[in-house]
Each structure stands twice: as C-alpha cells, then as structure tokens.
Coordinates of C-alpha atoms in Angstrom, one line a residue:
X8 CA -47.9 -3.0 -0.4
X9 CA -50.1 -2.7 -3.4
X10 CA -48.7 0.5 -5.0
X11 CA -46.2 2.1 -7.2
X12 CA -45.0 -1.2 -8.8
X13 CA -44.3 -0.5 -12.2
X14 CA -44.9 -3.2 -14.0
X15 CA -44.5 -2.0 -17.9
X16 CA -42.0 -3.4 -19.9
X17 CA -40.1 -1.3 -21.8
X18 CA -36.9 -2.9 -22.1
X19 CA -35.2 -6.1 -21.4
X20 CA -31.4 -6.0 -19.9
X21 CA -29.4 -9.4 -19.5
X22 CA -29.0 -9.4 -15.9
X23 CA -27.4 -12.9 -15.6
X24 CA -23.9 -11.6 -16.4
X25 CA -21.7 -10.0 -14.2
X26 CA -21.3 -6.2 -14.5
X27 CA -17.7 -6.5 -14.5
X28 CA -18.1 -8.8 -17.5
X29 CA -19.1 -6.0 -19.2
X30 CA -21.5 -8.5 -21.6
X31 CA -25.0 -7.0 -21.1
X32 CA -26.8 -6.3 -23.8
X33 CA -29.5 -3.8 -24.1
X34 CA -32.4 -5.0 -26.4
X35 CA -34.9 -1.6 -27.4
X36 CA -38.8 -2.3 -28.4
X37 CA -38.5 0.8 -30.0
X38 CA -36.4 3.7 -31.8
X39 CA -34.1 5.2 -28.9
X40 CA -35.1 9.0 -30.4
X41 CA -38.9 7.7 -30.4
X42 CA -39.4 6.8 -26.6
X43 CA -38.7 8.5 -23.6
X44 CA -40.6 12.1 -24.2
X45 CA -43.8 11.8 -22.4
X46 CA -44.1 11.5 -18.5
X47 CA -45.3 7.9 -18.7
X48 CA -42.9 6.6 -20.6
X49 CA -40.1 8.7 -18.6
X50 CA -41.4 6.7 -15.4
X51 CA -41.7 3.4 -16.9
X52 CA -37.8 3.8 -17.9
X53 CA -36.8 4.9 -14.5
X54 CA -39.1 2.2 -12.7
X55 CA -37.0 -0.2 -14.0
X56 CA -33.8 1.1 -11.9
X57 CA -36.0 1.4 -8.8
X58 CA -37.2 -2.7 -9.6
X59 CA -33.7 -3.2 -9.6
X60 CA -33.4 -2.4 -6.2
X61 CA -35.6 -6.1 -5.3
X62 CA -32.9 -8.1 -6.8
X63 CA -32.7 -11.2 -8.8
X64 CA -32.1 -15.0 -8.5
X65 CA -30.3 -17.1 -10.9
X66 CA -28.0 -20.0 -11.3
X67 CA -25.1 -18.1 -10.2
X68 CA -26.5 -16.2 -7.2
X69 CA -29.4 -15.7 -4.8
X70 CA -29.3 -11.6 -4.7
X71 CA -31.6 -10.3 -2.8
X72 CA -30.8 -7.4 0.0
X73 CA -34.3 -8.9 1.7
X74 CA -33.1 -12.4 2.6
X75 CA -30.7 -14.7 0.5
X76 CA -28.0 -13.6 0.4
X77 CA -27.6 -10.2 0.6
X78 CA -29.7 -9.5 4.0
X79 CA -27.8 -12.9 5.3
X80 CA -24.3 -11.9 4.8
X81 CA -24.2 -8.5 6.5
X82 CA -26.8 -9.9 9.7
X83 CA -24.5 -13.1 9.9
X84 CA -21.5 -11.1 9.8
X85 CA -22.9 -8.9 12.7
X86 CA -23.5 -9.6 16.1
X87 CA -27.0 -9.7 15.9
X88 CA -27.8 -12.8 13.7
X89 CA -26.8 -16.6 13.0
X90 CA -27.8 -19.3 10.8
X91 CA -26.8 -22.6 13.2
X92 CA -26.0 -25.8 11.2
X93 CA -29.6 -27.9 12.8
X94 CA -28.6 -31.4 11.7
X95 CA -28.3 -31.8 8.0
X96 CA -29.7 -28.3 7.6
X97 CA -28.0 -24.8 6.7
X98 CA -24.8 -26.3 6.6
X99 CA -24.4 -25.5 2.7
X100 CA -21.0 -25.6 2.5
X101 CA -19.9 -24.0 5.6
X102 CA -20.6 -20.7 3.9
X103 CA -22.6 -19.4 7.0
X104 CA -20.0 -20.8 9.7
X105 CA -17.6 -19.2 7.8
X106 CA -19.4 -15.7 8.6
X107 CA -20.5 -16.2 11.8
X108 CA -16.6 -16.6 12.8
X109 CA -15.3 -14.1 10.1
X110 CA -13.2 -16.7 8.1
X111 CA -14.8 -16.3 5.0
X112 CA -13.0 -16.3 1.6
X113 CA -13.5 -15.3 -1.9
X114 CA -15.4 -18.4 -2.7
X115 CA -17.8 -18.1 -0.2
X116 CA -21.3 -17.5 -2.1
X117 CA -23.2 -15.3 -0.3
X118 CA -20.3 -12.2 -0.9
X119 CA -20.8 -13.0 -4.5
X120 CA -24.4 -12.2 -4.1
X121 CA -23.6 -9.4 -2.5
X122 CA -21.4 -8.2 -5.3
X123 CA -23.7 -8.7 -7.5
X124 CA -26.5 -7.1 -6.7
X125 CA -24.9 -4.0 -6.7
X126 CA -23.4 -4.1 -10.1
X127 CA -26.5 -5.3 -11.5
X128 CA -28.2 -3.1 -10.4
X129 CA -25.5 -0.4 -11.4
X130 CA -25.2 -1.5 -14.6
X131 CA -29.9 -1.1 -15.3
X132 CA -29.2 2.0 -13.9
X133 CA -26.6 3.1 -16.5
X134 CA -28.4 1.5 -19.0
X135 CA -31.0 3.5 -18.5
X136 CA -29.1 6.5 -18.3
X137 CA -28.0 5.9 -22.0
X138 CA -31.5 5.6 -22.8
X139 CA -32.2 8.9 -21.7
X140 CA -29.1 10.0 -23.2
X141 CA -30.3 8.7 -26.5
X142 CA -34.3 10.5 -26.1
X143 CA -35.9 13.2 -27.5
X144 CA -36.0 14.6 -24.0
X145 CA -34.5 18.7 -23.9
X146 CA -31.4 19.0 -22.0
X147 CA -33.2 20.6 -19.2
X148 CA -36.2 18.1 -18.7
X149 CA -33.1 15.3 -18.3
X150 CA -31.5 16.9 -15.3
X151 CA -33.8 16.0 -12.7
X152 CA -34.3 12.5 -14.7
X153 CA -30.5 12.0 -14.3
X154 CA -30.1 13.1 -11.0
X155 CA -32.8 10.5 -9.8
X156 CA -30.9 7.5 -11.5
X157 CA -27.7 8.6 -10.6
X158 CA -28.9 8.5 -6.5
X159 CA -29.9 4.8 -7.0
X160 CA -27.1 4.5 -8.6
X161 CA -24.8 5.9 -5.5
X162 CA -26.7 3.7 -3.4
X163 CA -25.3 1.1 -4.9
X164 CA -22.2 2.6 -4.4
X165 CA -22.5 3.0 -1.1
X166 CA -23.2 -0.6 0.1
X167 CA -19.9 -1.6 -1.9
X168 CA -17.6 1.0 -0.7
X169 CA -19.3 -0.5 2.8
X170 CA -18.8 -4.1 2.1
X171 CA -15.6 -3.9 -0.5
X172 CA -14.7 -1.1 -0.5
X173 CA -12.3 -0.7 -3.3
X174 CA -14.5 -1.3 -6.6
X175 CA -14.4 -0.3 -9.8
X176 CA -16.3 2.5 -11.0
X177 CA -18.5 2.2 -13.7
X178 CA -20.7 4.6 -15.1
X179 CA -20.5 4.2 -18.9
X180 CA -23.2 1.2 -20.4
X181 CA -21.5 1.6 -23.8
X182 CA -17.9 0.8 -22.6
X183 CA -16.5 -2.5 -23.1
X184 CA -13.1 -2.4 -21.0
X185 CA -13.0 -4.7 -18.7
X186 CA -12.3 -2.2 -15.5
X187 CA -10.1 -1.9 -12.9
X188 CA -10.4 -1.5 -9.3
X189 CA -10.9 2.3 -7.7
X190 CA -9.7 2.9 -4.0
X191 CA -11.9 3.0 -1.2
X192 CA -11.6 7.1 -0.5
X193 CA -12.1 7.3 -4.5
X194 CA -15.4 5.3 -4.1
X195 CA -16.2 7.1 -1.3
X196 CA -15.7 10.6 -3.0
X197 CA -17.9 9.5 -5.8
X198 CA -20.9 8.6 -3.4
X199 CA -20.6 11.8 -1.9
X200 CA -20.1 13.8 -5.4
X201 CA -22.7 12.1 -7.2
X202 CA -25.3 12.8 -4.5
X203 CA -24.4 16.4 -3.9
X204 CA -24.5 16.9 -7.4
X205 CA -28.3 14.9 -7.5
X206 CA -29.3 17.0 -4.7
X207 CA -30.2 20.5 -6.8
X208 CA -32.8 18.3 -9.2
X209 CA -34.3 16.1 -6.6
X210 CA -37.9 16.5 -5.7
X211 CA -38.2 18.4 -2.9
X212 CA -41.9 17.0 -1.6
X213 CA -42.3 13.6 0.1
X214 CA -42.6 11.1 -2.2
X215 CA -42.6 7.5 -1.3
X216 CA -40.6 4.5 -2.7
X217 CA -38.6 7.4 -4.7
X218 CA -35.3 9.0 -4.2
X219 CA -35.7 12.6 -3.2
X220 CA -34.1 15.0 -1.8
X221 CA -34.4 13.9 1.9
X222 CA -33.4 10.6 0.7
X223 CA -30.5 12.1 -0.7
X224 CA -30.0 13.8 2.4
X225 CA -30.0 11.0 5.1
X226 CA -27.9 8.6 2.8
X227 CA -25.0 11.4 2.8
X228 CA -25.3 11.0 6.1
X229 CA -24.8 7.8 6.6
X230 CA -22.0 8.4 4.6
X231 CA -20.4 11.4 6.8
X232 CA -21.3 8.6 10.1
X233 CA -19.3 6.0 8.9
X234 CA -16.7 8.3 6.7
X235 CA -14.0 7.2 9.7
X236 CA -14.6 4.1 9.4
X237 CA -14.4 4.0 5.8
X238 CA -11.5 6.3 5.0
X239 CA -10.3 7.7 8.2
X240 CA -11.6 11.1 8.3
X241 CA -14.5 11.8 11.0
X242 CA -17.0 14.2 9.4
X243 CA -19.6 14.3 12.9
X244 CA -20.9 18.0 12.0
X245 CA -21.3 17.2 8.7
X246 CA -23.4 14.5 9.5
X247 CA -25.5 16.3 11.6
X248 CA -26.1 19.3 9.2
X249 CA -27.2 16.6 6.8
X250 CA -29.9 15.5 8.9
X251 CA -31.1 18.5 9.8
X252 CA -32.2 19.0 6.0
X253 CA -34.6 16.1 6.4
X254 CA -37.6 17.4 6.6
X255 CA -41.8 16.0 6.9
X256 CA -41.1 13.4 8.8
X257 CA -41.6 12.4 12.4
X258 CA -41.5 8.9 14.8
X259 CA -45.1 6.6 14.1
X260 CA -46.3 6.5 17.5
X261 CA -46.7 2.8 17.1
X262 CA -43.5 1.5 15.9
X263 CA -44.6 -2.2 14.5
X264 CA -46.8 0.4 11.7
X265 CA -43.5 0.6 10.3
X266 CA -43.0 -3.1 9.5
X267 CA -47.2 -4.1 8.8
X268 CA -48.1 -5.3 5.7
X269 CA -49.4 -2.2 4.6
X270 CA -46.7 -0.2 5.7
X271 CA -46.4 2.5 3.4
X272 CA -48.7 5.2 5.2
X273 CA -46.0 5.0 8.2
X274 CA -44.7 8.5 8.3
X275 CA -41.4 7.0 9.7
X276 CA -40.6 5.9 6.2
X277 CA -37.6 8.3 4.1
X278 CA -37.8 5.6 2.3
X279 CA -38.5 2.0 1.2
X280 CA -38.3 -0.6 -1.3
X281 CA -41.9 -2.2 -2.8
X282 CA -43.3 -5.5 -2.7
X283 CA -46.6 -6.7 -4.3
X284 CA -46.8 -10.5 -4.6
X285 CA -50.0 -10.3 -7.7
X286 CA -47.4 -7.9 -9.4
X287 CA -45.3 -10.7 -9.2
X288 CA -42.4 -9.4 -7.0
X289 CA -39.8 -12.5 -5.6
X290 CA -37.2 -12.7 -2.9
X291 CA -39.2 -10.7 0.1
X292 CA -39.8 -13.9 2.3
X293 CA -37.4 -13.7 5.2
X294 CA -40.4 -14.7 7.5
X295 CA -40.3 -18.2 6.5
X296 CA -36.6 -18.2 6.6
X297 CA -36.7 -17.8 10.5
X298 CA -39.7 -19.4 11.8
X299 CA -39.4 -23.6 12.7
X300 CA -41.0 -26.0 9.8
X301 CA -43.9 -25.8 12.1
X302 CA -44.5 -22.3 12.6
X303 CA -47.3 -22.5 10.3
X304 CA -49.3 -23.7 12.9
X305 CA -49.1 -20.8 15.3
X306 CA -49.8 -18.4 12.9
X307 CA -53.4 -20.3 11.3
X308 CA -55.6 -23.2 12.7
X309 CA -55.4 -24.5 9.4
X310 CA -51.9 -23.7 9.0
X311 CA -52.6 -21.7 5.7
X312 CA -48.8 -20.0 6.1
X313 CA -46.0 -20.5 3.6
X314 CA -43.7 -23.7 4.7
X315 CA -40.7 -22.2 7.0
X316 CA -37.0 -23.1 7.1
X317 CA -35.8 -23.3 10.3
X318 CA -32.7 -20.5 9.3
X319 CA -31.6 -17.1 10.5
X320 CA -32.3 -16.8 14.0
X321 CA -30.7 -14.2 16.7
X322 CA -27.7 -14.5 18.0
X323 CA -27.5 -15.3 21.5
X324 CA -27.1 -12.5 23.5
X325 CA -29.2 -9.9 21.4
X326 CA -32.5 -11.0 23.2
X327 CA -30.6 -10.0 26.3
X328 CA -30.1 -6.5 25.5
X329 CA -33.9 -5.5 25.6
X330 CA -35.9 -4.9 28.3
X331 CA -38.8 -6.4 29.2
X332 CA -40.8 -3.3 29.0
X333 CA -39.2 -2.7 26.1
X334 CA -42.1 -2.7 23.3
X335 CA -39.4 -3.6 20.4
X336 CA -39.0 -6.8 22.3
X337 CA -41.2 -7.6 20.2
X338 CA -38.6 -7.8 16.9
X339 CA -37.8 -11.3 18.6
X340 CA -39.9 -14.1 19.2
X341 CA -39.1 -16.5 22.5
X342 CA -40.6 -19.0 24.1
X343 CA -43.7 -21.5 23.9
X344 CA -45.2 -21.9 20.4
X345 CA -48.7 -22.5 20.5
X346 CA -50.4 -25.2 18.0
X347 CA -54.0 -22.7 17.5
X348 CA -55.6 -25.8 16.5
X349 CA -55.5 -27.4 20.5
X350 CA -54.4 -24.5 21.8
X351 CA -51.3 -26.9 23.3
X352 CA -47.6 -26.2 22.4
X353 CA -46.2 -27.6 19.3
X354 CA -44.5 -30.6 19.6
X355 CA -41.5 -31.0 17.5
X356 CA -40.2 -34.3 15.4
X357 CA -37.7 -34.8 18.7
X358 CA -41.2 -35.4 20.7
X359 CA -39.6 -32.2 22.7
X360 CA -42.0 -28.7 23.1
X361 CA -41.3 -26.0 20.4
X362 CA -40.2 -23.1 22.5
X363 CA -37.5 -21.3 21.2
X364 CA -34.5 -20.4 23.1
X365 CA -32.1 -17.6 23.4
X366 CA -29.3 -20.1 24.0
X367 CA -28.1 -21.8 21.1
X368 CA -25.6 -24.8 22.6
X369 CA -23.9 -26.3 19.8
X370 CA -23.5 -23.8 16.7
X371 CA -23.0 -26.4 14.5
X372 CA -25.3 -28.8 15.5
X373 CA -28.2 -26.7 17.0
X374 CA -31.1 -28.0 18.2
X375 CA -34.9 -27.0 15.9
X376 CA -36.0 -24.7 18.4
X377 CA -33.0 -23.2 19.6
X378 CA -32.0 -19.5 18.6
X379 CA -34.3 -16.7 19.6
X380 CA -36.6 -15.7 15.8
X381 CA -36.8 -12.4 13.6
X382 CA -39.9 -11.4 14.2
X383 CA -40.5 -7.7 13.2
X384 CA -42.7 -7.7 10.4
X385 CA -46.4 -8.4 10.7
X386 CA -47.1 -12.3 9.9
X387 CA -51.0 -13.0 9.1
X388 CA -52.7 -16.1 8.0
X389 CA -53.4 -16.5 4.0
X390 CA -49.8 -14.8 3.1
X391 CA -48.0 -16.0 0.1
X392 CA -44.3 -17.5 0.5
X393 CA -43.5 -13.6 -1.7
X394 CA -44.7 -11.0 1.1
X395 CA -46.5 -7.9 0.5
X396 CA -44.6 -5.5 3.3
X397 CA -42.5 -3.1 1.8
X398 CA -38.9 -3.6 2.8
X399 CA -37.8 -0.4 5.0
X400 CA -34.7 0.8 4.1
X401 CA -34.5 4.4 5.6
X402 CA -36.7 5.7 8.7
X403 CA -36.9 8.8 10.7
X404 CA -36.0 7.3 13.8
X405 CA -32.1 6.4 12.1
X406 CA -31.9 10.3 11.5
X407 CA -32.1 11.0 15.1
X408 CA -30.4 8.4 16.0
X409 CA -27.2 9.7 14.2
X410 CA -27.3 13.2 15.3
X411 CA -27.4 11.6 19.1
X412 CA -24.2 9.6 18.2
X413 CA -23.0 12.5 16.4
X414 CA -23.0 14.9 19.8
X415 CA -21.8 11.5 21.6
X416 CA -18.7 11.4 19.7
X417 CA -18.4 14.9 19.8
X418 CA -18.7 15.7 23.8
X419 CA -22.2 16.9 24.1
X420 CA -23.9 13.7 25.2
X421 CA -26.8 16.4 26.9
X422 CA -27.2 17.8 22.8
X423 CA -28.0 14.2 22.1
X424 CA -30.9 13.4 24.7
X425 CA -33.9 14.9 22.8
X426 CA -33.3 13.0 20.1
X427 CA -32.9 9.5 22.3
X428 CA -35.7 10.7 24.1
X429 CA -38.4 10.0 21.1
X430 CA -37.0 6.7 20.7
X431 CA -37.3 5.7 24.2
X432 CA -40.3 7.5 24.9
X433 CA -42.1 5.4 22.3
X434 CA -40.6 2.0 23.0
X435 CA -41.3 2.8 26.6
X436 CA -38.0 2.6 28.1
X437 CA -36.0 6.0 29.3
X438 CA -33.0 7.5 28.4
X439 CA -30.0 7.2 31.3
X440 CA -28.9 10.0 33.0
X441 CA -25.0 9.3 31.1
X442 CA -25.5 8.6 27.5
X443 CA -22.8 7.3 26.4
X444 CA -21.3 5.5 23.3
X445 CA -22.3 2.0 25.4
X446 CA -25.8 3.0 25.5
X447 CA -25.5 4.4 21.6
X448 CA -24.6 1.1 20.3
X449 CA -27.0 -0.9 22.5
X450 CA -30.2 1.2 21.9
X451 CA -28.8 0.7 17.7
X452 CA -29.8 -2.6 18.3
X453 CA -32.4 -2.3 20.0
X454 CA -33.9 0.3 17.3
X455 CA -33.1 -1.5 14.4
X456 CA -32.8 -5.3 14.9
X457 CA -32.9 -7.2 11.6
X458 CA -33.3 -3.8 9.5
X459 CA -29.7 -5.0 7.7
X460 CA -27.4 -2.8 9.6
X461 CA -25.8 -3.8 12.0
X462 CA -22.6 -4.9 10.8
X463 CA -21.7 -1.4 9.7
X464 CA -22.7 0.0 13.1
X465 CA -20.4 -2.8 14.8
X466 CA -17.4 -1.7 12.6
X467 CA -18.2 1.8 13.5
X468 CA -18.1 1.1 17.3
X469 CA -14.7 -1.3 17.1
X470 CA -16.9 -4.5 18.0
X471 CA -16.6 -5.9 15.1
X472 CA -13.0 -7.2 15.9
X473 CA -14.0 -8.4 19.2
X474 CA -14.3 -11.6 19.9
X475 CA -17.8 -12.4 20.6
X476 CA -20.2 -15.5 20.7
X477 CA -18.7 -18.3 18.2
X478 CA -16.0 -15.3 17.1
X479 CA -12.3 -15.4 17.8
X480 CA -11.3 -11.4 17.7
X481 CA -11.1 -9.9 13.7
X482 CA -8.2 -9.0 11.8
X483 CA -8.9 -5.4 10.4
X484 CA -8.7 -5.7 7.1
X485 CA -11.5 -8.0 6.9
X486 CA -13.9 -4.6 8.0
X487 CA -14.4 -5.4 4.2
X488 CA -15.1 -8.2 2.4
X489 CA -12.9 -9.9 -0.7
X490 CA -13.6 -9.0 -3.7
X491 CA -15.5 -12.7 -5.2
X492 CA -12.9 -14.9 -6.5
X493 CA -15.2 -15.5 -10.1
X494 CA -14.7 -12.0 -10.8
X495 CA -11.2 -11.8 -10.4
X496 CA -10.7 -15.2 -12.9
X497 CA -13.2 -12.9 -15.6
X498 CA -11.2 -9.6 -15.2
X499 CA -7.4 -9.2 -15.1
X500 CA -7.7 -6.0 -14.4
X501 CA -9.2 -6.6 -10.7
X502 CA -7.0 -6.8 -8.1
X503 CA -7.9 -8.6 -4.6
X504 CA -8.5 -6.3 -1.8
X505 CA -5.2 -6.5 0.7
X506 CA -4.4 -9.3 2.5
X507 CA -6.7 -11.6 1.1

C-alpha cells in the first residue's frame, strides 16, 4: 500500500520502556503552545498514534500484531495455527509448545510482546493527547481530535481486556504512579465508555486507515459479541444494533482483493492498518514466516523472494474444514511445490519432494514440509522481506457474520441466513438448511483463517477448553493470559491475574 503513511517527525517518545514503568519521556521540537493549530500539523501529531498501531521491535520484545509475537500468540493459542519444533528450529525455548498445549507462564516471551504493544501504544496515544492538551487548538476544534485518539486508544484496550483482562488503566502521560491493576468488567466498561463517548465527533464519511465512526461502531460490537465471555453478561441485541449503524460498505466480489498487495480499494475494508516498505515500515512479513526455506523458488525462476522460515503453519485439521469448492481454500497452501525453474517439484535437504501436508506427525520434531501453509495474502516475485499489503484488521464480511451468530444465539437461526448467504454465495459454497452454532463457528474459520481471531472466537464457542490436536482440555481461567512476570518485578502495585 503506498498511501497515507505519515512519515513526518514531529516528536520522538521512548518506546523501549514499559508503559507500566511509567519512564517515557516526551522530547518536543518545538514550543507545546506553538505547534499543533494547522491541519497538517494536527495530522502529523495524530499519525503518530495510528504508526503506533505497526509495532516495534527491540531487545526486550518482538511486538508486532502482524507476525512475531503478537499475531503468533493468539493464532498458536487457537485451533487454527502451530509453529512445530522441525529439528533444531522454532523450538526457542519451548515458548510455542507451551502455547500450542496452553501451559504457558508469565515468562513465556511472546505474552510479553503482547503486553507490550498495547501499552506502548497506549502510552503514544496519551502522549499525544497531552500534546493536544498543551496546543493553541480552541476547545471545540479538539473534540473530534480527542475522540479519534481516544478510539485507538480503546483498541488497545480492547485486545488487553481480551488477552488479560484485568489491566491497569492509564490515561494520564504526565502521571508518574506506578499503577495498579483494574478488573476485567472495569476494563470492559471503559472500552465501551470511551468509544460511545468518541462516537458523536467521529467522522461520519468512509475514510480509510482511520478510525471513524463505523469503525467505532463494529469494534463495540465486537465488544457486545464477546461481552459473555468477558464479563458474563450476553448483550446479542446490542450487538446487532451496533452493526446495523455500519454503513458504505458491502462484500468485494472477489474475496483474495481483500488480502492483494494493493488492497486498499477493497470496499470490504472498515478498516486496516498500512504498510509501505520505501516509507520504511517493519514487522509485516508473515509470508516468509510460513513458507519452507525453499519457497522462494515457486514463487520466481530466479528465486527473487525474501528467504522463508519454515514457522507458523495450520494446524492439522483446519485444512479439513473447507470444501473443495470452497474458493477460500485458497487461505491454505497444500500439496506439490513446484521449482518454476524445471518446472519439477522441489526437492528438500532430506532428498524427499516438498509437498506440504495437513498432517503434522511429530509436533515436536516435525518434518520441513509438514503442516498445511498461511497463504492468504498475495505473494509476487521482487517483494521485499517488509511487505507492502495493508494488514486487514476489520472487514464487512465480520459485521455480517456477527449479526448471523447474534440471531443464532438468540433462536432465529432463519434471521441469520441472509447474512450467511453473501458469505457463501461468494466463496461458492451454500448455506445448510439448519444453521446452527456448529456451522457458525466452522464457517468463522473458514471466513477468517489467519486474520488473528480465532482464539477469541474459540473462547466464545467453549472450544477453547477442549481438548484438541496436541491439547489436553483448558482450565478456565487461562481464557486469559498472565499478566508478564517483568512487569510484575517493576510494579508492586500489579497483582497476577488468579490462579497463576
């Protein structure tokens, strides 16, 4: 994507530290009452909250919700992903074992990547905040800048009140206490607030990469879908009346347009998260974190593809769910990999064929080719390692999808069918005559494989605590995740989440 990258430089904040040690440090170019009055300088100031939203790598952590570690923890956790131990590779401590069986622990790296992602990028977006605080801007032209920041901002919120659940809330840049943990339904009421409260000063129009108000919208209800799952209280209706406010959008006939390099026409998109490589954007290269060390090959006769690592792969059984006329079948790659070159199948260090495999016989030894490969964005000859897709984080087909599971869960399975109907229709498979929560959490799936949500859709459904393939069954409290065990030696104040 080779737009709306802002890539002024206004201010510098001190990422590195965590924002529960409360050390960043805001450094201004210029007088706080001087900048901040004219439309460009406004959007160079709230750019940098939405450049947040990429994340960061450093010497602590790997955050970035695209591939390591963020995108990793929540697909591994699922029943949709797996990074096998192949040999001497991906082992790394047994962090990924560890979440593919659900006995993870507060040392376990990948959760503090998590973490930390969202409070850094919670604590650029308060710091940005206080910058607007500090401007020359009138009261009135800072309402709609404020409500803009604080959505990111509740997006942040919402991914730890879904993978922690009870975090501290932090909304002041200025304040130096080290904080103390909120409960879950706090958290939760503050996602909810602070987006109702956004909504009024939102942009109404369709514009892309930014929060609006249909973003606002469909992240409320995600909320409401998963409200029972996070604090116990179903809110169905409400979820449906919040998509039904999302409006100029409809399903891309074609739905790979979605996930192309140039992906931002797609009028699926409520909204997605920018990548330009010459801007100098990192951490958007799951692609070579899938493919076999000699994908390369299939991909250009010259091989002129980023190297691959032989990682994340599907978990056996996900292949299965699709049908073969199933067009998003496609999400997965199976089977022979062809060397372009001699127009032969690869042949692997083993001397064996490169054809990769559903089955996966030994987790922790796996064979190279073994594990079926993510596969929905577009891969093209000549791409940089950084890719230039746009990372989809909200699409139109997710708001139907909830309403259907909203009249599901509600008795009205027959209220649901026009909006499973769109989805089928264009993936080319039908909708059964008894739709069902079965066929809900299938089609999910099959909708939204390696889109970074399935873990919250397998809590939703009960699966989660199931046992399943290289999973015992899953002691409810770990529906979230501890709260990093580096955080809790920096801040007395934190307290672990229960029964960790």
């Amino acid at each position: 994507m080779k737009k709306n990258i802002i890539t002024i430089l206004v201010t510098t904040l001190l990422v590195t530290a965590s924002c529960t040690n409360m050390e960043e440090e805001l450094y201004d170019k210029v007088q706080d009452d001087d900048f901040g009055t004219t439309p460009k300088e406004v959007e160079a100031l709230v750019g940098g909250a939405y450049s947040s939203l990429r994340g960061f790598s450093d010497e602590i952590s790997n955050s970035f919700p695209t591939c390591e570690y963020v995108f990793f923890l929540n697909e591994v956790a699922s029943d949709e992903a797996t990074i096998p131990t192949r040999g001497q590779d991906w082992y790394d401590g047994g962090r990924y074992q560890q979440t593919q069986r659900h006995t993870w622990d507060a040392e376990n790296g990948m959760i503090l990547s998590a973490w930390r992602y969202c409070y850094t990028g919670i604590s650029k977006v308060n710091s940005i905040i206080y910058q607007i605080d500090q401007s020359g801007l009138s009261e009135d032209d800072k309402k709609p800048i404020y409500a803009e920041l604080k959505a990111i901002r509740a997006y942040y919120y919402y991914r730890l009140l879904d993978m922690f659940g009870n975090v501290p809330i932090i909304t002041d840049f200025k304040d130096q206490e080290l904080p103390a943990n909120s409960t879950r339904k706090e958290v939760y009421d503050f996602v909810e607030s602070e987006l109702l409260n956004a909504l009024p000063y939102l942009r109404s129009e369709i514009v892309y990469s930014k929060f609006t108000k249909n973003v606002a919208y469909t992240l409320l209800a995600r909320l409401y879908l998963n409200s029972e799952a996070f604090v116990g209280i179903a809110r169905w209706q409400d979820c449906i009346a919040m998509c039904q406010q999302v409006s100029g959008y409809s399903i891309n006939p074609d739905f790979f347009a979605n996930f192309a390099t140039e992906n931002q026409g797609s009028n699926e998109l409520i909204f997605a998260i920018p990548y330009d490589s010459d801007a100098g954007t990192v951490g958007n290269y799951l692609s070579s974190m899938t493919y076999h060390y000699l994908h390369q090959f299939t991909v250009s006769v010259t091989g002129d593809y980023p190297w691959c690592g032989n990682g994340i792969c599907a978990q056996p059984g996900a292949y299965s769910k699709f049908l073969d006329t199933d067009k998003r079948k496609a999400s997965m790659l199976e089977g022979e990999q062809i060397n372009l070159a001699t127009g032969s199948v690869l042949i692997m260090d083993s001397g064996e064929p490169l054809i990769y495999t559903e089955a996966i016989e030994d987790f922790t030894n796996a064979k190279q080719n073994e594990g079926v490969r993510l596969s929905k964005y577009e891969v093209k000859e000549g791409e940089k390692w950084e890719r230039d897709h746009d990372w989809v984080v909200m699409r139109y087909a997710e708001v139907l999808m909830m309403q259907a599971e909203c009249y599901v869960r509600m008795g009205s399975p027959e209220l649901a069918r026009p909006f499973l109907d769109q989805i089928a229709q264009r993936a080319g498979t039908e909708t059964p005559d008894v739709i069902d929560l079965d066929y809900i959490n299938d089609e999910l799936l099959r909708e939204f494989a390696f889109e970074g949500r399935r873990r919250t859709d397998n809590i939703r459904f009960g699966t989660f605590f199931e046992p399943w393939w290289e999973k015992e069954s899953t002691p409810k409290y770990r529906g979230i995740f501890p709260i990093p065990q580096s955080e809790l030696d920096k801040n007395k104040n934190l307290k672990q989440n229960p029964e960790y």
